[in-house]
PDB file of N, CA and C in Angstrom:
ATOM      1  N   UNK A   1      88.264  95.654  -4.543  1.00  0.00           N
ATOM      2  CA  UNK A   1      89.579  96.264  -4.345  1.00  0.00           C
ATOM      3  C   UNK A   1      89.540  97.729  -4.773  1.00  0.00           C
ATOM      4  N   UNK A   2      90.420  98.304  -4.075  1.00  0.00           N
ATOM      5  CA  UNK A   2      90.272  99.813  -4.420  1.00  0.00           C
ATOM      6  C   UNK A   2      91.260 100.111  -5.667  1.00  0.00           C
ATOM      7  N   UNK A   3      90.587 101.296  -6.169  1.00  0.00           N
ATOM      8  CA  UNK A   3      91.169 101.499  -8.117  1.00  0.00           C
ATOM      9  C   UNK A   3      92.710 101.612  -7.693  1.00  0.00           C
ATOM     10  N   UNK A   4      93.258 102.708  -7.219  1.00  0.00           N
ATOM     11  CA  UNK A   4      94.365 103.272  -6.894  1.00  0.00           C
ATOM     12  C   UNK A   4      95.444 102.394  -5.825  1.00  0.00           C
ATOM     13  N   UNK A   5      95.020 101.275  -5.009  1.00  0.00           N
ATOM     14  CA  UNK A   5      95.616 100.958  -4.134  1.00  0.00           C
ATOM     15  C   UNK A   5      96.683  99.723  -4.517  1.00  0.00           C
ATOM     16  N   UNK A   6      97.896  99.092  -4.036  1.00  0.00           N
ATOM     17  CA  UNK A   6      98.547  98.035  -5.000  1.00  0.00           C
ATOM     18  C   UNK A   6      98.946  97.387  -3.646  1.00  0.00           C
ATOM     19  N   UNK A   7      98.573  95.711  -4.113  1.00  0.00           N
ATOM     20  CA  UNK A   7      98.324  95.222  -2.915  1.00  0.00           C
ATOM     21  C   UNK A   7     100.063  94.198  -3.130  1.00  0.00           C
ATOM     22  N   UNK A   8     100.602  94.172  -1.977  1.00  0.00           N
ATOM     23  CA  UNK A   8     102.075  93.763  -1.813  1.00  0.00           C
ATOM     24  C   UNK A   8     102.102  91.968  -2.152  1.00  0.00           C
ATOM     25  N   UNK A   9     102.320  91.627  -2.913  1.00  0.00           N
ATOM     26  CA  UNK A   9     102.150  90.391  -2.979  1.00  0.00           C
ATOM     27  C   UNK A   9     103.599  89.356  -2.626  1.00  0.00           C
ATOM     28  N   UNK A  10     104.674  89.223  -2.859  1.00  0.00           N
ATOM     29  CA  UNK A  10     105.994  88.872  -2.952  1.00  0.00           C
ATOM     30  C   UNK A  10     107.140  90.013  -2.947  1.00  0.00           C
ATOM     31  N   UNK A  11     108.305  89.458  -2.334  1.00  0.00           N
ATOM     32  CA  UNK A  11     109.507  90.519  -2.243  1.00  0.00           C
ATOM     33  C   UNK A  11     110.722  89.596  -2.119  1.00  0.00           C
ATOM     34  N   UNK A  12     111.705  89.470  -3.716  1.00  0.00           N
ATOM     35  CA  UNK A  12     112.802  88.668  -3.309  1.00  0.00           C
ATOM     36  C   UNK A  12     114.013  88.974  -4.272  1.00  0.00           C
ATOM     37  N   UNK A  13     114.729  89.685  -3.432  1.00  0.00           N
ATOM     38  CA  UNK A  13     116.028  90.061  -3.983  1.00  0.00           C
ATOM     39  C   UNK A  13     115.777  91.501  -4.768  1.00  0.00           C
ATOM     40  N   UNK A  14     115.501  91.082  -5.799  1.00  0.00           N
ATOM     41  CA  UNK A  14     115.464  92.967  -6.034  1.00  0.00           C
ATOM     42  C   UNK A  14     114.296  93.242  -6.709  1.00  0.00           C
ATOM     43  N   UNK A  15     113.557  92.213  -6.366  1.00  0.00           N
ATOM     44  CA  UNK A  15     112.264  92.167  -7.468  1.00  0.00           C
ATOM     45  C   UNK A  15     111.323  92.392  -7.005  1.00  0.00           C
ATOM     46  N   UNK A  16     110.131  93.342  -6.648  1.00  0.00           N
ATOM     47  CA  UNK A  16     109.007  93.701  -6.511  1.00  0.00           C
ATOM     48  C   UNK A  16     107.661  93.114  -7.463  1.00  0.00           C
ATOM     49  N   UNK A  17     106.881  92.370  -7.174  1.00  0.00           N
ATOM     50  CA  UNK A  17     105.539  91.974  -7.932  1.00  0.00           C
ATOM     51  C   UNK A  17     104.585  92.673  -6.815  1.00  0.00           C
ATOM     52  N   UNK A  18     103.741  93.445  -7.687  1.00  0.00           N
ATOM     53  CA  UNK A  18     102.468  93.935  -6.942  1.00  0.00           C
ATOM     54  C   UNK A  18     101.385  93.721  -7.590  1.00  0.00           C
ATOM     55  N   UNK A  19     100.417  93.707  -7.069  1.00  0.00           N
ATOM     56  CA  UNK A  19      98.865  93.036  -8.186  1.00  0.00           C
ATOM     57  C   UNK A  19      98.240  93.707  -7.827  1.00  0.00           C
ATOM     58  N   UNK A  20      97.671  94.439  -9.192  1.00  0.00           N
ATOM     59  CA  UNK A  20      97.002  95.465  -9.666  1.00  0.00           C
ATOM     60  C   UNK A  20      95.230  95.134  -9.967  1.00  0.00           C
ATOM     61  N   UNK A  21      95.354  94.101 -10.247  1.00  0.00           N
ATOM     62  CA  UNK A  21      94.083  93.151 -10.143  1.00  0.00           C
ATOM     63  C   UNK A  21      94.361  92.178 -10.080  1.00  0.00           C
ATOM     64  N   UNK A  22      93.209  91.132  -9.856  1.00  0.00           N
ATOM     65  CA  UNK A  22      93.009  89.871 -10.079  1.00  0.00           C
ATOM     66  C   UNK A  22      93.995  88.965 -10.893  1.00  0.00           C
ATOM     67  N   UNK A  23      94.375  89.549 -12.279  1.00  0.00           N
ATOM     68  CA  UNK A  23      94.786  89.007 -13.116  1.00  0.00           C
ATOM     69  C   UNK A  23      96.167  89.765 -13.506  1.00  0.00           C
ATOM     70  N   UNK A  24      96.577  91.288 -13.227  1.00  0.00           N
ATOM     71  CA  UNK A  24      97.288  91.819 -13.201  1.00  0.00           C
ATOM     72  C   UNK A  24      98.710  92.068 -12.650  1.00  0.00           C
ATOM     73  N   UNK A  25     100.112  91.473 -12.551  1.00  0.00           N
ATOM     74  CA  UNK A  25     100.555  91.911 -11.516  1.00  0.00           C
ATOM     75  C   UNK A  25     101.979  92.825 -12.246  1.00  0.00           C
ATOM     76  N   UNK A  26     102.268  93.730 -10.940  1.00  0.00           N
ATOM     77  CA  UNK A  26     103.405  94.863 -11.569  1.00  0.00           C
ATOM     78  C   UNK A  26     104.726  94.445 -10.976  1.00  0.00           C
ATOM     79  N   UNK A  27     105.463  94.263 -11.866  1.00  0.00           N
ATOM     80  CA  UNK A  27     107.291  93.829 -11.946  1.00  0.00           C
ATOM     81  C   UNK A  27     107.716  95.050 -11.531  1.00  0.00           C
ATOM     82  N   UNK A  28     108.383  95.289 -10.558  1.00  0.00           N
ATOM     83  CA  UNK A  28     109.387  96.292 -10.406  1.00  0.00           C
ATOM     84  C   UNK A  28     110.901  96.037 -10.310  1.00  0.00           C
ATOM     85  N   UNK A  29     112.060  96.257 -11.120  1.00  0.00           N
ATOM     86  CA  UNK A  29     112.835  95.787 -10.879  1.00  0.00           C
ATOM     87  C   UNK A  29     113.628  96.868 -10.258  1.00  0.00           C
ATOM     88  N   UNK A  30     114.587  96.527  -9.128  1.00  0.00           N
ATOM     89  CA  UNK A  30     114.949  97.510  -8.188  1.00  0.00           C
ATOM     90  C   UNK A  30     116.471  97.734  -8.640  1.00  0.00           C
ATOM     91  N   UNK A  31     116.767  99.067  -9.311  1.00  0.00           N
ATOM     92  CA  UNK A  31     118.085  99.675  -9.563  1.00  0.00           C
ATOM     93  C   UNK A  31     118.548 100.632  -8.610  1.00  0.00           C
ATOM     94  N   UNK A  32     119.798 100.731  -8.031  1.00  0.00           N
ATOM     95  CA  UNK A  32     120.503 101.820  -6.840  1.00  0.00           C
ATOM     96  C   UNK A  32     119.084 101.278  -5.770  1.00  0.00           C
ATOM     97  N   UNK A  33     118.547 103.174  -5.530  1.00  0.00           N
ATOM     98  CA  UNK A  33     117.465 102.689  -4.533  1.00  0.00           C
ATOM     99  C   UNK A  33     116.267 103.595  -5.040  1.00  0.00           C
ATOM    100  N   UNK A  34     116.563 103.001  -6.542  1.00  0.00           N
ATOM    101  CA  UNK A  34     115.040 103.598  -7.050  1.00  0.00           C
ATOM    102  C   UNK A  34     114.259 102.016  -7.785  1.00  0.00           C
ATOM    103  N   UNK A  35     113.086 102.460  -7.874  1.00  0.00           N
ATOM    104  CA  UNK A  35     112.503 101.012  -8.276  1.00  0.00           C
ATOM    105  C   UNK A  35     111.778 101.696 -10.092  1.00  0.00           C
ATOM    106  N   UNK A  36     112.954 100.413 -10.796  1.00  0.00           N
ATOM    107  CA  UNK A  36     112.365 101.252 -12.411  1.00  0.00           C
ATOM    108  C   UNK A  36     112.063 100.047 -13.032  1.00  0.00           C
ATOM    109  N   UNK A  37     111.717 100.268 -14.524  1.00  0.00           N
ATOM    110  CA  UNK A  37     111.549  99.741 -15.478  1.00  0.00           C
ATOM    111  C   UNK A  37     110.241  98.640 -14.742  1.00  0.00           C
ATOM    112  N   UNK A  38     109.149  99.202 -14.815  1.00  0.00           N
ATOM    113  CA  UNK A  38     107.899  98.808 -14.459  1.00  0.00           C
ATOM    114  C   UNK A  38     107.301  98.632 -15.444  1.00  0.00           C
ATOM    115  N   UNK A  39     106.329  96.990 -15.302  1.00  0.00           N
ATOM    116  CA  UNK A  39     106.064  96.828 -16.383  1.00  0.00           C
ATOM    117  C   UNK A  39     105.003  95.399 -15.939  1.00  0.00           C
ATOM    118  N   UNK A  40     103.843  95.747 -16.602  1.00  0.00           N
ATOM    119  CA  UNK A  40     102.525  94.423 -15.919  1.00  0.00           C
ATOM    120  C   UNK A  40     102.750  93.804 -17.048  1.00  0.00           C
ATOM    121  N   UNK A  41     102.068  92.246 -16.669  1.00  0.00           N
ATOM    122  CA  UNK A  41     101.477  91.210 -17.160  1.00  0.00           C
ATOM    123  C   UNK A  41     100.637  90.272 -16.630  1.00  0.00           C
ATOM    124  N   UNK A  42     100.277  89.988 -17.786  1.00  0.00           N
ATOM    125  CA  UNK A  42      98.491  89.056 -17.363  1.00  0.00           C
ATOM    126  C   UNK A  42      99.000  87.691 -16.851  1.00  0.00           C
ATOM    127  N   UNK A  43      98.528  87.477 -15.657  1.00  0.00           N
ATOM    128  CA  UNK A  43      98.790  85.971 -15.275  1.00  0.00           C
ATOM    129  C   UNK A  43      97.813  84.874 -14.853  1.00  0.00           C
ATOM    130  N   UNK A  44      97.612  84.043 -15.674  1.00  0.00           N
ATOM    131  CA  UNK A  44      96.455  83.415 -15.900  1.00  0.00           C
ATOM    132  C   UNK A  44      96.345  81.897 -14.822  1.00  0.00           C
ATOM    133  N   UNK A  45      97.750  81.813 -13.987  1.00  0.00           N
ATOM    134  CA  UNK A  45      97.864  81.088 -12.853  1.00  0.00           C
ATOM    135  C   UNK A  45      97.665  81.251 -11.243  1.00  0.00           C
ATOM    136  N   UNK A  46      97.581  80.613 -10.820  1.00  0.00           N
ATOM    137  CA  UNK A  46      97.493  80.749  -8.987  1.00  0.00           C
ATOM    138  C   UNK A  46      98.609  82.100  -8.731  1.00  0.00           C
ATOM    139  N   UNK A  47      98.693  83.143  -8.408  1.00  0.00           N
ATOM    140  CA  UNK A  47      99.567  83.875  -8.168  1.00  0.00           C
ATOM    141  C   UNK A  47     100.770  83.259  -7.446  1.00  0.00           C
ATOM    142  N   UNK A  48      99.941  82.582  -6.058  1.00  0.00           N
ATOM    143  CA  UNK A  48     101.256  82.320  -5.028  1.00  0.00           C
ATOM    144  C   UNK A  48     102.274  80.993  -5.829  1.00  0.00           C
ATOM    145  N   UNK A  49     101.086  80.190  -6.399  1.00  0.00           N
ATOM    146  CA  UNK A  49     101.842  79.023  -7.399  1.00  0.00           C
ATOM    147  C   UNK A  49     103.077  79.550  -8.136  1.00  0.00           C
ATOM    148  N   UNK A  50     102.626  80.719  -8.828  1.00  0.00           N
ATOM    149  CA  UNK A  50     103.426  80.916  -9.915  1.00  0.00           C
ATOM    150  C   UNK A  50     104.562  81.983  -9.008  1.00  0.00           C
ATOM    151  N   UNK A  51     104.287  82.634  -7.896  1.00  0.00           N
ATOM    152  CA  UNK A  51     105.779  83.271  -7.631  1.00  0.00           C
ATOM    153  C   UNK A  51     106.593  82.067  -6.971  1.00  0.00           C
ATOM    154  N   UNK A  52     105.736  81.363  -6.065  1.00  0.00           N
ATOM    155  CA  UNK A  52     106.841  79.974  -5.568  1.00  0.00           C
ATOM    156  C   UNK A  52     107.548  79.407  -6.572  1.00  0.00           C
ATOM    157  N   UNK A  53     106.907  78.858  -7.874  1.00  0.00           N
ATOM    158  CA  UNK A  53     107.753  78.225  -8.829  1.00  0.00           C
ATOM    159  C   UNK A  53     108.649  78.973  -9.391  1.00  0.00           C
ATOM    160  N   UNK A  54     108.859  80.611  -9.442  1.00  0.00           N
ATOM    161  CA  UNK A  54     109.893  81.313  -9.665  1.00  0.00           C
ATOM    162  C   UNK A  54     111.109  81.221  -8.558  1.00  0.00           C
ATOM    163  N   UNK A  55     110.937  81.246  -7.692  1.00  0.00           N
ATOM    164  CA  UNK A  55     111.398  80.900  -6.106  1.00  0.00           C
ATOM    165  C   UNK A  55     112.314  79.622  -6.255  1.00  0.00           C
ATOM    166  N   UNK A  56     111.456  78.935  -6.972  1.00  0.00           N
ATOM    167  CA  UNK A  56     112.381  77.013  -6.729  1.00  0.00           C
ATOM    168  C   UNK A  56     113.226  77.250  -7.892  1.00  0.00           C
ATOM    169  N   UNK A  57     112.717  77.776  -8.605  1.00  0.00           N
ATOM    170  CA  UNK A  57     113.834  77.606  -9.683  1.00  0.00           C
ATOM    171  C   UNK A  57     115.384  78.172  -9.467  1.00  0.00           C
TER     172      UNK A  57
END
């Protein structure tokens, strides 16, 4: 994967997740029509697992 590039992973409601690596992914939470308060964490599950189970809930 390229250093600089952020690959689109999920998009629902105002919430942006992008994965930064493998293990990495970036929260964007979307205020007006700017996207702030950015902020990663390590996720040690199936990505798509773990945004679907955010999804059902």
């Amino acid at each position: 994967m390229q250093n600089a590039r952020f690959k689109f992973i999920a998009y629902k409601k105002n919430i942006i997740i992008r994965k930064l690596d493998s293990n990495i992914l970036l929260f964007a939470y979307k205020t007006s029509n700017r996207y702030s308060k950015y902020f990663a964490v390590s996720v040690f599950t199936n990505i798509i697992d773990y945004v679907s189970s955010l999804s059902l809930k």
